[in-house]
Each structure stands twice: as C-alpha cells, then as structure tokens.
Amino acid sequence: MEKYYSVEEASKIIGLHPKTIARYIREGKLAANKVGKGWRISGHDLSVFVEGQEKREKSEKTEGPIRVSAVVDIPETGRDAAMRIANTLTAISNSKDKSVGTSSLTTQYIESERQLRIMLWGSVRYIEVMMGALSSLTETDEIGEYV
C-alpha cells in the first residue's frame, strides 16, 4: 500500500515551505489528490517531483550563472518580412536544446517606424544560436530586400 503525505509532511521531507508545495500543486508541477479540504501527495509523486528538482538544479549549475540580454532593431522592415523573421526565430527558440537553459524571446513590429524589435534573454549559448539565426534571416540582396 502506497504512503500518502500531507502538504506539511511533504514540506518537511523535501525542505520547502508548505505554501511553496501548495503553489506547485496548483501550478501542476507536483501531482496531488484532494482529500476533504487538504491535499495528499503519494510517495511516488513526491519522488518524481524531487528527482525533477534535482535534474533542474543540476542543469542550472552546469549552464552557469551568466545570462545575456540583447535588443535588436531591424530598420526598414516590411510587415511580411518582420512576420517571417519573428515566426522563424520563435520556432527556433521553441525547438532549442534543453542544454541552453531558460530563455525568452519577444518580438515587436513598430508599424510607424517600419522596424522589427527583437528582445532576447538567456545563456550565452542561446544568444549565440539566436544571433546566428538572425544573421542568416537578415541577409539582404543587391537592392536591400531581405532574402
């Protein structure tokens, strides 16, 4: 028979505040069952959660503390070219290798200035990959059109 733990018991076992455990349950990061007014966490689910936490902590340590942010403005960009660049960068960012760590990409087309603004944040490797892709995407032909 499997053992079930209350939020308070689980918090003592893994060393997190009970409110943090409850938040993880609400966010779906930690599986639990509602029993009456309280939550019960199976031993298996608690183990899976702890193993996942250890893997995340290990990957955070291996990727290092360095974080880079970059803002790239691409002037004289038509809406179609801006959408093509933004969609391609989003696809690349969404399919990135997990080893590059956490990252973010935000794009904004400024119609009045015909300018695409790209904001990147992440590890040095992530920025390197995204800048390489951006370099390829913004090559121009003889008349200045993006190819």
XYZ file of N, CA, C and O in Angstrom:
588
model
N 0.845 -1.179 0.000
C 0.000 0.000 0.000
C 0.891 1.244 0.000
O 1.845 1.322 0.758
N 0.555 2.168 -0.873
C 1.378 3.369 -1.021
C 1.095 4.379 0.084
O -0.028 4.553 0.529
N 2.138 5.053 0.505
C 2.036 6.066 1.561
C 1.677 7.400 0.922
O 2.166 7.759 -0.147
N 0.801 8.146 1.593
C 0.421 9.483 1.155
C 0.845 10.489 2.210
O 0.809 10.203 3.407
N 1.255 11.677 1.740
C 1.757 12.711 2.639
C 0.889 13.955 2.524
O 0.427 14.313 1.437
N 0.718 14.639 3.645
C 0.038 15.937 3.628
C 1.027 16.975 3.088
O 2.225 16.709 2.962
N 0.536 18.162 2.807
C 1.399 19.246 2.336
C 2.475 19.547 3.377
O 3.656 19.719 3.036
N 2.086 19.561 4.646
C 3.046 19.852 5.721
C 4.124 18.770 5.811
O 5.309 19.068 5.966
N 3.711 17.491 5.717
C 4.684 16.394 5.772
C 5.640 16.461 4.582
O 6.847 16.306 4.731
N 5.093 16.705 3.406
C 5.923 16.798 2.202
C 6.899 17.960 2.311
O 8.065 17.839 1.901
N 6.448 19.076 2.884
C 7.339 20.234 3.007
C 8.518 19.921 3.916
O 9.639 20.360 3.658
N 8.278 19.146 4.982
C 9.372 18.766 5.885
C 10.331 17.792 5.203
O 11.543 17.889 5.378
N 9.796 16.879 4.414
C 10.623 15.875 3.745
C 11.564 16.523 2.731
O 12.749 16.198 2.671
N 11.037 17.437 1.923
C 11.868 17.999 0.854
C 12.413 19.384 1.163
O 13.150 19.952 0.370
N 12.069 19.927 2.318
C 12.678 21.180 2.751
C 12.163 22.428 2.064
O 12.905 23.385 1.874
N 10.902 22.416 1.673
C 10.287 23.605 1.084
C 9.148 24.062 1.986
O 8.552 23.259 2.708
N 8.824 25.319 1.936
C 7.733 25.877 2.729
C 6.403 25.258 2.262
O 6.219 25.028 1.056
N 5.468 25.007 3.182
C 4.174 24.438 2.788
C 3.438 25.267 1.723
O 2.772 24.708 0.847
N 3.574 26.584 1.768
C 2.923 27.423 0.748
C 3.540 27.195 -0.632
O 2.851 27.268 -1.643
N 4.840 26.908 -0.648
C 5.505 26.610 -1.922
C 4.984 25.291 -2.469
O 4.697 25.178 -3.671
N 4.838 24.298 -1.604
C 4.293 22.999 -2.016
C 2.879 23.189 -2.573
O 2.549 22.671 -3.645
N 2.047 23.951 -1.865
C 0.676 24.198 -2.319
C 0.665 24.906 -3.673
O -0.155 24.583 -4.547
N 1.580 25.836 -3.867
C 1.665 26.541 -5.162
C 2.058 25.578 -6.272
O 1.482 25.606 -7.370
N 3.024 24.712 -6.012
C 3.430 23.722 -7.008
C 2.261 22.801 -7.369
O 2.099 22.427 -8.528
N 1.451 22.455 -6.396
C 0.271 21.627 -6.661
C -0.705 22.389 -7.555
O -1.187 21.865 -8.562
N -0.985 23.651 -7.211
C -1.909 24.470 -8.017
C -1.408 24.638 -9.443
O -2.177 24.639 -10.387
N -0.075 24.817 -9.590
C 0.510 25.034 -10.911
C 0.670 23.743 -11.696
O 1.076 23.766 -12.855
N 0.390 22.603 -11.060
C 0.512 21.319 -11.749
C 1.926 20.776 -11.785
O 2.201 19.802 -12.481
N 2.841 21.380 -11.058
C 4.226 20.909 -11.029
C 4.396 19.705 -10.114
O 5.350 18.953 -10.255
N 3.486 19.544 -9.159
C 3.517 18.440 -8.212
C 2.133 17.805 -8.201
O 1.135 18.460 -7.893
N 2.066 16.521 -8.561
C 0.788 15.816 -8.599
C 0.301 15.555 -7.179
O 1.090 15.197 -6.297
N -0.997 15.757 -6.950
C -1.595 15.523 -5.637
C -3.082 15.266 -5.817
O -3.660 15.577 -6.859
N -3.693 14.687 -4.769
C -5.127 14.406 -4.777
C -5.789 15.183 -3.647
O -5.258 15.244 -2.541
N -6.936 15.743 -3.939
C -7.693 16.481 -2.933
C -8.459 15.475 -2.080
O -9.205 14.656 -2.589
N -8.233 15.531 -0.777
C -8.944 14.683 0.169
C -9.557 15.614 1.213
O -8.826 16.227 1.993
N -10.871 15.730 1.190
C -11.526 16.694 2.072
C -11.101 18.094 1.688
O -11.190 18.498 0.539
N -10.567 18.836 2.656
C -10.100 20.198 2.390
C -8.603 20.253 2.119
O -8.072 21.299 1.788
N -7.922 19.128 2.317
C -6.474 19.130 2.157
C -6.009 18.323 0.957
O -6.789 17.622 0.306
N -4.754 18.439 0.674
C -4.121 17.714 -0.420
C -3.314 16.556 0.134
O -2.726 16.669 1.205
N -3.256 15.453 -0.609
C -2.425 14.304 -0.270
C -1.550 13.997 -1.476
O -2.021 13.944 -2.611
N -0.271 13.794 -1.184
C 0.725 13.552 -2.232
C 1.250 12.133 -2.052
O 1.709 11.773 -0.958
N 1.183 11.337 -3.103
C 1.669 9.960 -2.994
C 3.188 9.967 -2.906
O 3.863 10.892 -3.387
N 3.718 8.919 -2.299
C 5.173 8.786 -2.197
C 5.826 8.779 -3.566
O 6.886 9.378 -3.768
N 5.171 8.115 -4.531
C 5.714 8.063 -5.892
C 5.764 9.461 -6.511
O 6.791 9.865 -7.083
N 4.666 10.213 -6.402
C 4.627 11.560 -6.981
C 5.645 12.483 -6.325
O 6.274 13.308 -6.994
N 5.830 12.324 -5.019
C 6.820 13.129 -4.308
C 8.228 12.790 -4.799
O 9.050 13.676 -5.041
N 8.485 11.511 -5.004
C 9.788 11.065 -5.500
C 10.060 11.600 -6.905
O 11.148 12.099 -7.196
N 9.054 11.515 -7.770
C 9.199 12.028 -9.144
C 9.488 13.525 -9.121
O 10.354 14.022 -9.846
N 8.781 14.254 -8.260
C 8.981 15.696 -8.148
C 10.406 16.010 -7.687
O 11.076 16.868 -8.258
N 10.872 15.314 -6.649
C 12.217 15.564 -6.108
C 13.275 15.256 -7.162
O 14.221 16.025 -7.343
N 13.123 14.160 -7.898
C 14.082 13.819 -8.955
C 14.105 14.900 -10.027
O 15.168 15.273 -10.516
N 12.938 15.422 -10.382
C 12.864 16.504 -11.371
C 13.544 17.765 -10.869
O 14.232 18.446 -11.614
N 13.356 18.077 -9.593
C 14.002 19.244 -8.985
C 15.518 19.088 -9.036
O 16.233 20.026 -9.357
N 16.019 17.885 -8.700
C 17.464 17.650 -8.709
C 18.031 17.816 -10.111
O 19.096 18.393 -10.297
N 17.303 17.338 -11.125
C 17.765 17.475 -12.519
C 17.803 18.946 -12.921
O 18.734 19.391 -13.575
N 16.757 19.728 -12.517
C 16.734 21.156 -12.853
C 17.885 21.886 -12.175
O 18.545 22.720 -12.777
N 18.123 21.570 -10.895
C 19.221 22.216 -10.181
C 20.558 21.873 -10.814
O 21.429 22.725 -10.949
N 20.729 20.620 -11.230
C 21.977 20.195 -11.866
C 22.179 20.934 -13.185
O 23.261 21.423 -13.464
N 21.126 21.057 -13.994
C 21.274 21.748 -15.273
C 21.538 23.232 -15.063
O 22.277 23.850 -15.824
N 20.947 23.828 -14.015
C 21.207 25.238 -13.732
C 22.661 25.444 -13.335
O 23.276 26.438 -13.685
N 23.239 24.477 -12.614
C 24.635 24.586 -12.211
C 25.561 24.427 -13.406
O 26.565 25.104 -13.508
N 25.233 23.520 -14.336
C 26.115 23.284 -15.472
C 26.051 24.404 -16.502
O 27.001 24.620 -17.222
N 24.923 25.106 -16.573
C 24.848 26.168 -17.570
C 25.475 27.465 -17.076
O 25.684 28.376 -17.838
N 25.791 27.547 -15.810
C 26.496 28.695 -15.272
C 25.598 29.873 -14.981
O 24.466 29.943 -15.432
N 26.118 30.816 -14.233
C 25.318 31.963 -13.809
C 25.232 33.080 -14.844
O 24.533 34.054 -14.634
N 25.939 32.947 -15.941
C 25.967 34.041 -16.918
C 24.664 34.080 -17.702
O 24.225 33.093 -18.261
N 24.054 35.240 -17.733
C 22.852 35.494 -18.518
C 23.117 36.719 -19.375
O 23.738 37.678 -18.941
N 22.612 36.670 -20.578
C 22.839 37.740 -21.538
C 21.484 38.245 -22.014
O 20.557 37.461 -22.202
N 21.391 39.548 -22.209
C 20.186 40.101 -22.825
C 20.628 40.904 -24.045
O 21.726 41.449 -24.077
N 19.752 40.938 -25.025
C 20.066 41.672 -26.247
C 18.785 42.243 -26.819
O 17.728 41.615 -26.766
N 18.902 43.453 -27.355
C 17.798 44.078 -28.076
C 18.311 44.368 -29.475
O 19.347 45.009 -29.650
N 17.591 43.856 -30.449
C 17.994 44.026 -31.846
C 16.890 44.784 -32.567
O 15.732 44.367 -32.543
N 17.230 45.905 -33.188
C 16.287 46.668 -34.001
C 16.657 46.480 -35.458
O 17.802 46.730 -35.852
N 15.686 46.038 -36.252
C 15.917 45.848 -37.685
C 15.090 46.899 -38.412
O 13.865 46.787 -38.511
N 15.762 47.958 -38.916
C 15.039 49.057 -39.569
C 14.579 48.690 -40.973
O 15.045 47.721 -41.567
N 13.653 49.500 -41.483
C 13.157 49.351 -42.849
C 12.700 47.922 -43.132
O 13.067 47.314 -44.127
N 11.874 47.408 -42.229
C 11.349 46.053 -42.379
C 9.863 46.140 -42.666
O 9.109 46.739 -41.904
N 9.446 45.549 -43.779
C 8.020 45.479 -44.071
C 7.347 44.480 -43.150
O 8.003 43.627 -42.540
N 6.042 44.567 -43.045
C 5.292 43.688 -42.142
C 5.504 42.211 -42.492
O 5.706 41.387 -41.599
N 5.473 41.854 -43.776
C 5.643 40.443 -44.162
C 7.022 39.919 -43.780
O 7.149 38.820 -43.237
N 8.049 40.709 -44.046
C 9.412 40.288 -43.687
C 9.556 40.194 -42.171
O 10.175 39.254 -41.657
N 8.972 41.133 -41.453
C 9.040 41.114 -39.989
C 8.366 39.861 -39.432
O 8.894 39.218 -38.518
N 7.200 39.509 -39.974
C 6.491 38.311 -39.516
C 7.294 37.047 -39.821
O 7.355 36.128 -39.005
N 7.915 36.998 -40.993
C 8.731 35.834 -41.365
C 9.896 35.676 -40.398
O 10.143 34.581 -39.873
N 10.574 36.768 -40.111
C 11.722 36.721 -39.190
C 11.254 36.346 -37.782
O 11.825 35.459 -37.144
N 10.211 36.996 -37.300
C 9.710 36.743 -35.942
C 9.228 35.295 -35.795
O 9.543 34.624 -34.801
N 8.482 34.796 -36.775
C 7.976 33.423 -36.707
C 9.101 32.394 -36.757
O 9.064 31.387 -36.039
N 10.097 32.642 -37.579
C 11.226 31.712 -37.669
C 12.023 31.698 -36.375
O 12.382 30.630 -35.868
N 12.294 32.875 -35.816
C 13.012 32.936 -34.533
C 12.225 32.256 -33.418
O 12.799 31.563 -32.570
N 10.912 32.435 -33.413
C 10.075 31.790 -32.407
C 10.158 30.269 -32.542
O 10.293 29.552 -31.547
N 10.111 29.778 -33.769
C 10.214 28.332 -33.992
C 11.566 27.799 -33.525
O 11.646 26.746 -32.881
N 12.622 28.531 -33.812
C 13.961 28.118 -33.381
C 14.036 28.120 -31.856
O 14.540 27.185 -31.241
N 13.515 29.162 -31.239
C 13.545 29.267 -29.782
C 12.736 28.148 -29.127
O 13.158 27.567 -28.130
N 11.571 27.826 -29.703
C 10.716 26.787 -29.137
C 11.293 25.379 -29.304
O 10.929 24.478 -28.565
N 12.179 25.198 -30.274
C 12.740 23.867 -30.512
C 14.184 23.755 -30.044
O 14.876 22.810 -30.395
N 14.617 24.693 -29.225
C 16.012 24.705 -28.781
C 16.323 23.504 -27.894
O 15.450 22.928 -27.270
N 17.582 23.160 -27.842
C 18.076 22.093 -26.974
C 17.941 22.546 -25.529
O 18.235 23.688 -25.200
N 17.507 21.650 -24.663
C 17.308 21.985 -23.246
C 18.613 22.403 -22.566
O 18.593 23.087 -21.549
N 19.743 22.018 -23.130
C 21.027 22.340 -22.502
C 21.339 23.830 -22.510
O 22.195 24.278 -21.758
N 20.640 24.610 -23.343
C 20.892 26.050 -23.353
C 20.207 26.748 -22.193
O 20.442 27.921 -21.943
N 19.367 26.038 -21.450
C 18.747 26.603 -20.248
C 17.537 27.466 -20.543
O 17.022 27.493 -21.657
N 17.107 28.181 -19.518
C 15.928 29.027 -19.656
C 16.253 30.253 -20.496
O 17.379 30.749 -20.483
N 15.248 30.700 -21.223
C 15.468 31.826 -22.126
C 14.129 32.469 -22.448
O 13.080 31.918 -22.142
N 14.206 33.626 -23.080
C 12.978 34.260 -23.554
C 13.251 35.025 -24.845
O 14.359 35.491 -25.094
N 12.197 35.111 -25.645
C 12.237 35.829 -26.909
C 10.958 36.645 -27.000
O 9.870 36.116 -26.799
N 11.096 37.929 -27.286
C 9.939 38.799 -27.501
C 10.185 39.565 -28.794
O 11.289 40.061 -29.011
N 9.165 39.626 -29.634
C 9.292 40.400 -30.869
C 8.176 41.433 -30.914
O 7.089 41.223 -30.375
N 8.488 42.559 -31.552
C 7.515 43.644 -31.659
C 7.728 44.337 -33.001
O 8.851 44.716 -33.343
N 6.654 44.478 -33.768
C 6.747 45.232 -35.011
C 6.209 46.627 -34.752
O 5.076 46.805 -34.311
N 7.045 47.628 -35.014
C 6.663 49.030 -34.805
C 6.297 49.593 -36.179
O 7.165 49.956 -36.973
N 4.996 49.595 -36.445
C 4.471 49.965 -37.757
C 4.905 51.362 -38.182
O 5.365 51.572 -39.304
N 4.804 52.329 -37.272
C 5.097 53.723 -37.621
C 6.559 53.923 -38.038
O 6.871 54.824 -38.803
N 7.437 53.080 -37.548
C 8.864 53.192 -37.877
C 9.323 52.117 -38.863
O 10.496 52.078 -39.227
N 8.368 51.230 -39.274
C 8.717 50.082 -40.131
C 9.953 49.378 -39.574
O 10.949 49.171 -40.262
N 9.875 49.029 -38.315
C 11.019 48.458 -37.609
C 10.590 47.232 -36.803
O 9.558 47.246 -36.149
N 11.400 46.188 -36.859
C 11.179 44.997 -36.045
C 12.135 45.053 -34.861
O 13.336 45.239 -35.046
N 11.585 44.913 -33.657
C 12.407 44.892 -32.438
C 12.357 43.482 -31.871
O 11.290 42.913 -31.689
N 13.536 42.937 -31.589
C 13.658 41.595 -31.034
C 14.397 41.714 -29.708
O 15.473 42.307 -29.645
N 13.797 41.136 -28.667
C 14.423 41.153 -27.345
C 14.698 39.711 -26.932
O 13.796 38.879 -26.929
N 15.958 39.439 -26.603
C 16.398 38.090 -26.237
C 16.983 38.097 -24.838
O 17.617 39.072 -24.429
N 16.805 36.994 -24.125
C 17.418 36.820 -22.812
C 17.703 35.345 -22.628
O 16.878 34.496 -22.948
N 18.900 35.025 -22.139
C 19.220 33.626 -21.874
C 20.704 33.421 -21.702
O 21.473 34.365 -21.498
N 21.111 32.164 -21.813
C 22.521 31.815 -21.668
C 23.313 32.333 -22.864
O 22.742 32.687 -23.908
N 24.615 32.354 -22.720
C 25.480 32.799 -23.809
C 25.237 31.925 -25.040
O 25.147 32.426 -26.169
N 25.093 30.621 -24.832
C 24.864 29.689 -25.951
C 23.543 30.004 -26.668
O 23.480 29.994 -27.890
N 22.487 30.285 -25.908
C 21.192 30.612 -26.511
C 21.312 31.870 -27.371
O 20.837 31.904 -28.508
N 21.940 32.904 -26.833
C 22.095 34.146 -27.584
C 22.925 33.908 -28.839
O 22.616 34.428 -29.918
N 23.964 33.087 -28.716
C 24.803 32.760 -29.868
C 23.985 32.090 -30.975
O 24.067 32.473 -32.147
N 23.167 31.116 -30.606
C 22.335 30.407 -31.584
C 21.345 31.365 -32.234
O 21.183 31.388 -33.464
N 20.688 32.185 -31.421
C 19.675 33.095 -31.943
C 20.286 34.184 -32.821
O 19.710 34.550 -33.853
N 21.447 34.689 -32.451
C 22.106 35.713 -33.269
C 22.569 35.125 -34.605
O 22.491 35.794 -35.637
N 23.033 33.880 -34.575
C 23.415 33.210 -35.825
C 22.219 33.077 -36.757
O 22.312 33.336 -37.966
N 21.088 32.663 -36.188
C 19.871 32.543 -36.987
C 19.432 33.906 -37.507
O 19.064 34.049 -38.679
N 19.501 34.911 -36.665
C 19.108 36.262 -37.052
C 20.005 36.791 -38.173
O 19.530 37.428 -39.115
N 21.285 36.478 -38.090
C 22.215 36.895 -39.140
C 21.812 36.289 -40.488
O 21.791 36.975 -41.511
N 21.466 35.009 -40.468
C 21.044 34.350 -41.709
C 19.726 34.909 -42.227
O 19.543 35.075 -43.429
N 18.812 35.197 -41.324
C 17.484 35.682 -41.714
C 17.485 37.110 -42.235
O 16.560 37.518 -42.933
N 18.509 37.884 -41.893
C 18.511 39.296 -42.288
C 19.518 39.605 -43.388
O 19.828 40.772 -43.619
N 20.002 38.568 -44.064
C 20.861 38.827 -45.231
C 20.012 39.524 -46.285
O 18.851 39.211 -46.474
N 20.608 40.479 -46.974
C 19.853 41.232 -47.980
C 20.437 40.990 -49.373
O 21.608 40.637 -49.541
N 19.581 41.220 -50.372
C 20.047 41.097 -51.752
C 20.617 42.433 -52.228
O 20.778 43.360 -51.437
N 20.897 42.540 -53.491
C 21.527 43.748 -54.046
C 20.702 45.021 -53.854
O 21.256 46.114 -53.762
N 19.381 44.891 -53.790
C 18.538 46.085 -53.651
C 18.075 46.303 -52.215
O 17.220 47.142 -51.943
N 18.658 45.549 -51.270
C 18.361 45.771 -49.865
C 17.172 45.019 -49.317
O 16.726 45.292 -48.207
N 16.607 44.085 -50.107
C 15.468 43.286 -49.636
C 15.991 42.072 -48.879
O 17.005 41.474 -49.256
N 15.305 41.715 -47.793
C 15.703 40.533 -47.025
C 15.416 39.286 -47.854
O 14.354 39.160 -48.448
N 16.415 38.389 -47.894
C 16.252 37.162 -48.684
C 15.784 36.009 -47.843
O 15.855 35.976 -46.673
